[in-house]
């Protein structure tokens, strides 16, 4: 039996995907901007982006057989408060990281979809699946597959579901019927640019990672430059502000999929509680979570900066209890220790306390 686009879409929904569309494997104009973005230095230390730049300009560079991109989106929004509504002593953790690691959960669903396609198809075909893992500019293909438009905040936005979406795709040699690209609905709005705490959205659709809290708290492996410590506020893993302020998320759909429900220890944890966990406890908490990407020393570094910003006596007390280096080697790491010292200086000088 031959495989049609509508069969693939129907089965994708049965497997738990919220959106599925087809884009032709072409060199879309948006794909070309990537090189310029790199040349402007906006990728920071993410050298893997530089290494794969050519492939990211067109999926056919690494997959010359590609004819279609099956773009998929999975809603992860759970009905919990926005980071901007939390009290200052609670850690801000990006919504996408509250539950199970999306690479694993969505990856397994993608594999099922691909297996179903192979079992159903009467001809052999080439295909590769990716969940934020390959040299594919997912948002661009998702846009051309009709899943949504790329907002000025650089996220893919769907009119009905908002932007709390995990994107994934199957690149295939099958010539599937393409969808109509989605229209842009940002209009004259500039809320994401205006309300980004660091000015990282330097112009519509253009993010300077070096200033973005998501980059600084997750991708940056070394010290966080001191000029960014204040703006980190209580963010310890990622930042959702430019999505939270987007009007298209004010009535965004939510999911009941238990994979994305916040784990108890990551459900609005207090900064001091996170800090006081031993390395073994933190590792247990982050087992199977996307938050492992920052590594324990990265997470501790972020919590130390956030405690300095909180600036309360309790925050100072917690920072002073660095604890047993045997039980928590990450807290004794020289880079973390440097951030603890800087945070303590801030608390003692009375500069902390902005907390947001
Ligand atoms: S994630 Fe946060 S810091 Fe980064 S662009 Fe969005 S609002 Fe700005
Ligand atoms: S906040 Fe406004 S400008 Fe930014 S992505 Fe949303 S609709 Fe577009």
PDB file of C-alpha atoms in Angstrom, residues 8-20 72-76 105-106 108-110 112-113 161 165-166 168 255-260:
ATOM      1  CA  UNK A   8       0.720   9.825   8.067  1.00  0.00           C
ATOM      2  CA  UNK A   9      -1.130  12.723   9.716  1.00  0.00           C
ATOM      3  CA  UNK A  10      -3.909  10.475  10.994  1.00  0.00           C
ATOM      4  CA  UNK A  11      -1.471   8.020  12.522  1.00  0.00           C
ATOM      5  CA  UNK A  12       0.651  10.810  14.024  1.00  0.00           C
ATOM      6  CA  UNK A  13      -2.393  12.030  15.956  1.00  0.00           C
ATOM      7  CA  UNK A  14      -3.102   8.460  17.138  1.00  0.00           C
ATOM      8  CA  UNK A  15       0.453   8.317  18.486  1.00  0.00           C
ATOM      9  CA  UNK A  16      -0.023  11.476  20.563  1.00  0.00           C
ATOM     10  CA  UNK A  17       1.290  14.210  18.269  1.00  0.00           C
ATOM     11  CA  UNK A  18      -0.832  17.360  18.347  1.00  0.00           C
ATOM     12  CA  UNK A  19       0.111  18.697  14.913  1.00  0.00           C
ATOM     13  CA  UNK A  20       1.479  17.130  11.772  1.00  0.00           C
ATOM     14  CA  UNK A  72       5.329  17.304  14.020  1.00  0.00           C
ATOM     15  CA  UNK A  73       4.507  19.262  17.137  1.00  0.00           C
ATOM     16  CA  UNK A  74       3.683  18.067  20.639  1.00  0.00           C
ATOM     17  CA  UNK A  75       2.004  20.376  23.135  1.00  0.00           C
ATOM     18  CA  UNK A  76       3.670  20.378  26.563  1.00  0.00           C
ATOM     19  CA  UNK A 105       9.418  10.621  24.874  1.00  0.00           C
ATOM     20  CA  UNK A 106       8.924  12.313  21.493  1.00  0.00           C
ATOM     21  CA  UNK A 108       9.990   7.026  20.882  1.00  0.00           C
ATOM     22  CA  UNK A 109       6.758   8.281  19.260  1.00  0.00           C
ATOM     23  CA  UNK A 110       8.653   9.291  16.138  1.00  0.00           C
ATOM     24  CA  UNK A 112       6.759   4.286  16.149  1.00  0.00           C
ATOM     25  CA  UNK A 113       5.507   6.509  13.347  1.00  0.00           C
ATOM     26  CA  UNK A 161      -2.252  25.849  20.494  1.00  0.00           C
ATOM     27  CA  UNK A 165       5.372  22.953  21.453  1.00  0.00           C
ATOM     28  CA  UNK A 166       8.104  20.377  21.026  1.00  0.00           C
ATOM     29  CA  UNK A 168      10.291  17.068  15.659  1.00  0.00           C
ATOM     30  CA  UNK A 255      -2.136  19.048  27.849  1.00  0.00           C
ATOM     31  CA  UNK A 256      -2.947  16.302  30.335  1.00  0.00           C
ATOM     32  CA  UNK A 257      -0.129  14.095  29.014  1.00  0.00           C
ATOM     33  CA  UNK A 258       1.589  12.942  32.245  1.00  0.00           C
ATOM     34  CA  UNK A 259       4.994  13.020  30.501  1.00  0.00           C
ATOM     35  CA  UNK A 260       4.994  16.820  30.768  1.00  0.00           C
TER      36      UNK A 260
END
